[in-house]
XYZ file of C-alpha atoms in Angstrom:
462
model
C 4.652 -28.149 5.007
C 2.209 -29.908 2.722
C 1.949 -29.116 -1.119
C -1.657 -28.752 -1.801
C -1.414 -25.453 -2.544
C -4.834 -24.261 -1.022
C -5.395 -21.314 1.592
C -8.405 -21.456 3.370
C -11.217 -18.801 2.968
C -11.416 -17.421 6.177
C -11.733 -13.690 5.750
C -14.880 -11.732 6.056
C -16.105 -8.322 4.995
C -15.139 -6.648 8.336
C -11.640 -8.417 8.041
C -11.848 -6.766 4.123
C -12.838 -3.576 4.683
C -10.257 -3.452 7.520
C -7.647 -4.349 5.224
C -8.326 -1.513 2.761
C -8.758 1.160 5.085
C -5.525 0.150 7.505
C -3.219 -0.604 4.714
C -4.076 2.847 3.581
C -3.693 4.963 6.540
C -0.175 4.710 7.727
C 2.121 7.240 8.086
C 1.680 9.271 5.275
C -1.800 11.771 6.355
C 0.493 12.437 9.780
C 3.508 13.451 7.034
C 2.364 14.521 3.532
C 0.971 17.920 3.992
C 4.264 19.371 4.353
C 5.133 18.287 0.936
C 2.203 19.136 -0.668
C 1.384 22.588 0.621
C 5.804 22.991 -0.285
C 4.574 21.754 -3.650
C 1.376 23.586 -4.610
C 1.996 26.808 -2.450
C -1.922 27.613 -1.615
C -4.182 25.636 1.326
C -7.176 25.666 -0.909
C -5.068 24.080 -3.909
C -4.126 21.109 -1.272
C -7.568 20.558 -0.384
C -7.685 20.074 -4.469
C -5.066 17.801 -4.728
C -6.520 15.605 -1.726
C -10.025 15.356 -3.576
C -8.338 14.417 -6.684
C -6.554 11.801 -5.339
C -9.134 10.392 -3.455
C -11.500 10.137 -6.621
C -8.319 8.455 -8.741
C -8.431 5.846 -6.098
C -11.869 5.496 -5.677
C -11.884 4.889 -9.517
C -9.452 2.466 -9.197
C -11.118 0.561 -6.633
C -14.787 0.300 -8.465
C -12.947 -0.968 -11.193
C -11.030 -3.417 -8.727
C -14.147 -4.477 -7.284
C -15.463 -5.533 -10.754
C -12.627 -7.530 -11.586
C -12.178 -9.128 -7.927
C -15.754 -9.756 -7.334
C -15.751 -11.807 -10.935
C -12.299 -13.208 -10.355
C -11.735 -13.661 -6.816
C -7.977 -15.316 -7.177
C -5.067 -15.530 -5.024
C -1.997 -12.910 -6.058
C -4.814 -9.746 -7.074
C -3.041 -7.888 -9.910
C -0.718 -10.501 -10.972
C -3.884 -13.020 -11.383
C -5.621 -10.136 -13.541
C -2.732 -9.644 -16.161
C -1.839 -13.327 -16.341
C -5.332 -14.146 -17.366
C -5.741 -11.179 -19.613
C -2.184 -10.579 -20.798
C -0.466 -13.826 -20.542
C 2.086 -14.918 -18.424
C 4.971 -12.899 -19.165
C 2.595 -9.557 -18.096
C 1.733 -11.862 -14.979
C 5.201 -12.773 -14.093
C 6.987 -9.282 -14.714
C 4.323 -8.211 -12.359
C 5.048 -10.181 -9.332
C 8.960 -9.784 -10.215
C 8.704 -6.769 -9.679
C 6.511 -6.503 -6.913
C 8.625 -9.551 -5.298
C 11.917 -8.214 -5.438
C 11.704 -4.491 -4.725
C 8.048 -2.919 -4.355
C 6.331 -4.615 -1.559
C 9.833 -5.700 0.624
C 11.101 -1.915 0.244
C 7.014 -1.091 1.242
C 7.443 -3.240 4.450
C 11.039 -2.018 5.010
C 9.913 1.538 5.262
C 6.868 1.105 6.902
C 8.818 -0.967 9.492
C 11.605 1.337 9.788
C 9.113 4.348 9.934
C 7.418 2.725 13.180
C 10.856 2.848 14.586
C 11.385 6.173 14.008
C 8.471 7.249 15.691
C 8.864 5.026 18.410
C 12.456 7.178 18.627
C 10.660 10.190 19.330
C 9.945 8.799 23.271
C 12.902 9.125 25.657
C 12.174 5.710 26.783
C 13.216 4.623 22.811
C 16.017 7.428 22.705
C 18.773 4.732 22.339
C 17.744 3.164 19.006
C 20.319 6.181 17.130
C 23.098 4.215 18.504
C 25.096 1.730 17.139
C 24.647 -1.801 17.613
C 26.592 -4.629 16.212
C 27.339 -5.394 12.165
C 27.305 -1.713 11.493
C 23.345 -1.016 12.035
C 22.394 1.013 14.672
C 19.768 -0.142 17.851
C 16.910 1.360 15.623
C 17.370 -0.904 12.784
C 17.388 -3.781 15.054
C 13.978 -2.760 16.169
C 12.951 -2.944 12.495
C 13.760 -6.413 12.571
C 12.214 -7.724 15.431
C 9.309 -5.584 15.006
C 9.394 -7.077 10.959
C 9.762 -10.836 12.331
C 6.896 -10.682 14.717
C 4.726 -9.602 12.474
C 5.511 -12.016 10.092
C 5.490 -14.981 13.237
C 1.773 -13.329 13.606
C 0.735 -13.521 9.608
C 2.489 -17.156 9.995
C 0.467 -18.467 12.919
C -2.954 -18.016 11.043
C -4.524 -15.325 8.466
C -8.007 -14.889 10.177
C -5.409 -14.056 13.772
C -3.281 -11.419 12.148
C -6.807 -9.995 10.506
C -8.440 -9.734 13.641
C -5.130 -7.544 15.176
C -5.095 -5.933 11.891
C -8.678 -4.691 12.276
C -8.454 -3.897 16.042
C -5.515 -1.962 15.194
C -7.300 -0.117 12.414
C -10.057 0.803 15.055
C -7.680 2.309 17.434
C -6.211 4.373 14.314
C -9.431 5.863 13.773
C -10.292 6.843 17.282
C -7.161 8.556 17.477
C -7.277 10.407 13.831
C -10.908 11.509 15.730
C -9.142 12.618 18.550
C -6.938 14.301 16.879
C -9.256 16.303 14.839
C -11.874 17.026 17.716
C -8.517 18.618 19.609
C -7.687 21.470 16.900
C -11.004 22.154 15.989
C -12.653 22.317 19.783
C -9.503 23.261 21.739
C -7.678 25.357 19.542
C -9.021 28.818 21.010
C -8.117 31.830 19.035
C -5.429 29.634 18.003
C -7.260 28.233 15.197
C -8.914 30.274 12.149
C -10.688 29.480 8.900
C -8.350 32.319 7.421
C -5.647 29.300 7.293
C -7.402 27.623 4.714
C -6.768 30.675 2.306
C -3.111 31.282 3.177
C -0.330 30.663 0.706
C 3.842 29.286 1.116
C 5.746 31.742 -1.073
C 8.430 28.870 -1.926
C 6.469 26.653 -3.792
C 7.473 25.132 -6.783
C 3.553 25.301 -8.006
C 2.100 25.082 -11.454
C 1.016 21.858 -13.197
C 4.513 20.460 -12.203
C 3.931 21.337 -8.293
C 0.469 19.734 -9.106
C 1.445 16.914 -9.981
C 4.034 16.139 -7.102
C 1.811 16.911 -4.536
C -1.003 14.488 -6.344
C 1.876 11.696 -6.624
C 2.509 12.569 -2.250
C -1.143 12.304 -1.829
C -1.608 8.767 -3.734
C 1.006 7.529 -1.687
C -0.909 8.511 1.609
C -4.005 6.960 -0.342
C -1.755 4.116 -1.538
C -2.853 0.147 -0.341
C -6.332 0.203 -1.487
C -5.526 -2.598 -4.181
C -3.725 -4.883 -1.710
C -6.905 -6.527 -0.530
C -7.365 -8.117 -4.116
C -4.223 -10.497 -3.472
C -6.166 -12.034 -0.312
C -9.421 -12.258 -2.867
C -8.656 -16.190 -2.760
C -9.383 -16.238 1.017
C -12.595 -13.928 1.315
C -15.323 -15.918 2.222
C -18.063 -14.483 -0.079
C -15.697 -12.029 -2.547
C -18.692 -11.610 -5.193
C -20.458 -9.473 -2.247
C -17.719 -8.497 0.236
C -14.905 -7.330 -2.229
C -17.330 -4.321 -3.407
C -17.949 -3.827 0.094
C -14.456 -3.592 1.160
C -13.268 -1.468 -1.917
C -15.917 1.241 -1.824
C -16.786 1.387 1.688
C -12.804 1.306 2.539
C -12.088 4.231 0.156
C -14.886 6.483 1.813
C -13.896 6.302 5.003
C -10.277 6.747 4.570
C -11.211 9.724 2.156
C -13.696 10.961 4.583
C -10.561 10.817 8.044
C -8.418 12.380 5.571
C -10.416 15.294 4.406
C -10.978 15.770 8.520
C -7.600 15.315 9.169
C -6.074 17.685 6.499
C -8.790 20.163 7.494
C -7.527 19.997 11.166
C -4.312 20.621 10.653
C -4.974 23.457 8.089
C -7.072 24.867 11.041
C -4.687 25.650 13.232
C -0.908 25.691 11.387
C -1.130 28.163 7.856
C 0.368 27.829 5.175
C 3.924 28.730 5.771
C 4.202 26.913 9.546
C 2.856 23.975 7.342
C 5.500 24.062 5.047
C 7.948 23.953 7.397
C 7.027 21.599 9.759
C 8.448 18.006 9.843
C 5.470 16.296 11.368
C 2.457 18.410 10.855
C -0.038 16.563 13.032
C 2.259 16.426 15.817
C 3.221 20.425 15.527
C -0.659 21.266 15.707
C -1.616 18.847 18.664
C 1.325 20.003 20.704
C 0.392 23.760 19.711
C -3.701 23.276 20.229
C -3.095 21.254 23.815
C 0.396 23.294 25.145
C -1.777 26.588 25.059
C -3.818 24.864 27.531
C -0.943 23.320 29.559
C -0.982 20.051 28.277
C 2.422 18.678 27.650
C 1.547 15.052 26.081
C 0.073 16.418 23.078
C 2.851 15.454 20.579
C 3.100 11.984 22.866
C -0.620 11.592 21.648
C -0.093 11.818 17.895
C 3.426 9.800 18.000
C 1.221 6.908 19.863
C -1.409 7.233 17.383
C 1.215 7.144 14.419
C 2.687 4.368 16.192
C -0.686 2.343 16.230
C -1.767 3.347 12.679
C 2.002 2.165 11.173
C 1.327 -1.036 13.086
C -1.629 -1.993 11.626
C -0.253 -1.191 7.865
C 2.547 -3.330 8.796
C 0.491 -6.299 9.597
C -1.677 -6.224 6.365
C 0.500 -5.252 3.973
C 2.846 -8.071 4.648
C -0.198 -10.333 4.343
C -1.002 -9.105 1.198
C 2.408 -9.209 -0.067
C 3.574 -12.956 0.369
C 0.429 -13.776 -2.163
C 1.993 -12.313 -5.123
C 4.784 -15.052 -5.219
C 2.608 -17.483 -3.760
C 0.266 -17.508 -6.701
C 2.681 -17.198 -9.192
C 4.396 -20.291 -8.038
C 1.467 -22.448 -8.038
C 1.123 -21.571 -11.883
C 4.699 -23.174 -11.968
C 6.260 -19.394 -12.882
C 8.195 -19.324 -9.681
C 10.387 -21.647 -7.258
C 7.617 -24.606 -6.543
C 8.437 -24.354 -2.649
C 6.852 -20.325 -2.350
C 3.201 -22.133 -3.090
C 3.798 -24.333 0.107
C 1.242 -24.152 2.563
C 1.577 -24.364 6.357
C 0.271 -28.008 7.297
C -0.746 -26.967 10.637
C -1.183 -23.198 10.106
C -2.810 -23.285 6.738
C -0.862 -19.899 5.471
C 2.163 -19.433 2.934
C 4.682 -19.589 5.425
C 7.577 -20.105 3.636
C 6.170 -17.168 1.342
C 6.271 -14.709 4.378
C 9.707 -15.772 5.347
C 11.064 -14.915 1.940
C 9.166 -11.837 1.670
C 10.764 -10.948 5.332
C 14.308 -11.948 4.468
C 14.123 -9.625 1.313
C 12.602 -6.941 3.452
C 15.650 -7.486 6.305
C 17.935 -6.601 3.620
C 16.478 -3.964 2.534
C 16.201 -2.546 6.100
C 20.301 -2.989 6.369
C 20.431 -0.398 3.220
C 18.055 2.227 4.974
C 20.177 5.147 3.412
C 19.265 4.320 0.141
C 15.118 4.094 0.745
C 14.286 6.946 -1.279
C 15.470 5.687 -4.511
C 14.113 2.095 -3.623
C 10.730 4.138 -2.656
C 10.817 6.146 -6.002
C 11.016 2.416 -7.931
C 8.368 1.072 -6.397
C 5.844 3.815 -6.944
C 6.447 4.278 -10.729
C 6.162 0.291 -10.660
C 2.554 0.324 -8.604
C 0.995 2.845 -11.236
C 2.509 1.113 -14.203
C 0.464 -2.108 -12.419
C -2.150 -0.317 -11.439
C -3.224 1.419 -15.140
C -2.713 -2.066 -16.838
C -4.709 -3.647 -13.981
C -7.369 -1.343 -14.569
C -7.221 -1.636 -18.120
C -8.352 -5.781 -18.167
C -11.726 -5.056 -17.408
C -12.115 -4.139 -20.818
C -10.742 -7.544 -21.920
C -12.714 -9.585 -19.566
C -15.885 -7.751 -19.940
C -15.686 -8.801 -23.975
C -14.324 -12.250 -23.358
C -17.748 -12.604 -20.732
C -19.911 -11.211 -23.118
C -18.870 -13.959 -25.585
C -18.803 -16.626 -23.041
C -22.279 -15.440 -21.413
C -20.492 -15.444 -18.188
C -22.474 -13.520 -15.496
C -21.135 -10.254 -13.945
C -21.472 -10.125 -9.824
C -20.616 -6.550 -9.882
C -20.310 -3.680 -12.308
C -18.322 -0.180 -12.047
C -20.528 2.186 -11.760
C -20.025 4.788 -14.793
C -18.383 2.616 -16.925
C -16.296 3.183 -18.970
C -15.848 6.476 -17.904
C -14.759 5.715 -14.718
C -11.736 3.446 -15.894
C -10.440 4.905 -18.618
C -10.060 8.386 -16.448
C -8.074 6.000 -14.354
C -5.974 4.916 -17.029
C -5.169 8.187 -18.489
C -4.486 9.218 -14.963
C -1.720 6.446 -14.482
C -0.343 7.311 -18.124
C -0.125 10.996 -16.780
C 2.201 9.765 -13.424
C 4.138 7.530 -15.387
C 5.100 10.177 -18.175
C 5.281 13.091 -15.181
C 7.530 10.465 -13.276
C 9.700 9.677 -16.392
C 10.359 13.108 -17.018
C 10.841 14.675 -13.433
C 12.738 11.648 -12.013
C 14.140 9.754 -15.079
C 17.127 8.052 -13.274
C 15.135 6.301 -10.872
C 12.484 6.103 -13.215
C 14.572 4.107 -15.893
C 16.204 2.035 -13.207
C 12.723 1.006 -12.397
C 12.266 0.085 -16.124
C 15.494 -2.379 -16.308
C 14.317 -3.851 -13.132
C 11.154 -5.030 -15.020
C 12.937 -6.081 -17.732
C 15.994 -8.063 -15.865
C 12.547 -10.421 -15.206
C 12.061 -11.343 -18.614
C 15.138 -14.170 -18.985
C 13.911 -15.652 -15.847
C 10.761 -15.708 -17.072
C 11.721 -17.559 -19.877
C 13.672 -19.787 -17.284
C 10.388 -20.673 -15.082
C 8.654 -20.988 -18.407
C 10.999 -23.562 -20.307
C 10.907 -25.714 -16.837
C 7.261 -25.674 -16.590
C 6.762 -26.918 -20.060
C 9.377 -29.472 -19.626
C 7.584 -30.457 -16.593
C 3.938 -30.952 -18.905
C 5.656 -33.397 -21.570
C 4.691 -36.617 -21.584
C 7.418 -38.931 -20.534
C 7.597 -42.176 -23.114
């Protein structure tokens, strides 16, 4: 591997938008409606939660578009936070995502893929013991992870092309699911379902917040394209288009999918459905004697998760790569493969950590809580940098490539929402969120080590 630490700009607007859409739409839209209606109770409130979650994601994306278009650097939020608030804040972001948030997310996604495949009879052996205390599903998850890592290493453009193709397939399948529910439901489908209620819901403000967290998890991933900003051909033009266009597409698809599911399932049935989209299509097509409805949705989920996996592995490796380029992490992680021009070593280390987490599959709920907590602290901080950069750019006379619509209201609302979510999680789940704080703080002594090493290397030799 060479050591020039530069990655070629090979991604166009099509790739950037496909990354936004493809990473966001994973398994969430197919699964979280159950948790959401169980939290809020009313089908109508469920829609309000989706709208609020979509608006918050759009507010964040609009602000990120201004920041990343003006500063298209490797590492996304790491680069924003380091430039705005210094090395320590940037390093703590990188540390949190490199060690827990991103590997846990990748491990969860790839395990979700094998769990979805296990619904087919041919893969029923996934639950059987294999070796080293693992079952065959875990082995399959490891194989899938390393196959995608290999694709990422061979070429960023190739991986992005595959991800874009899978994204088109997942959008097509979502449209098929929606059309099936609306067109073929017959007397089973009714608008009355949108006014039904689930009596055992948590309800109130806390119920709304729990549902909102689930919705934001389904929308999560819109920020990942920022980590690849240094590899986008025309970032000043393409990144705002990718952010805004991607969120609008995802929001429209989520509204459509949720409406299709609710058209078939009343709130009580929705709250009891492990896989709401599967159950809805199975019921609709089953009444016409079509037995492959559930298989159709499962195939769609598998394709959707695969596209998310390709995109999230691509973006995650860039965070450690960027910190290493700046002398704040292990130097080898910044190496670029001489043939493929990709951060191969960073990709390998990322997958090693993800593989280790697959062994700890029973602890994913705790890891997921840590990831969500860390993400929203990061999102709020990253969006706040827009105020720092605007002030600095006004002083220096630096031109603004893209301006956040609704500034300063849009970023302020997003930051307030991030604070509210963080405080709510601290109160509602103190154990996991406090663990998240401890993990973040553990990065401070490690930062001091790399800071001393960097300063020593900068000293003149006498």
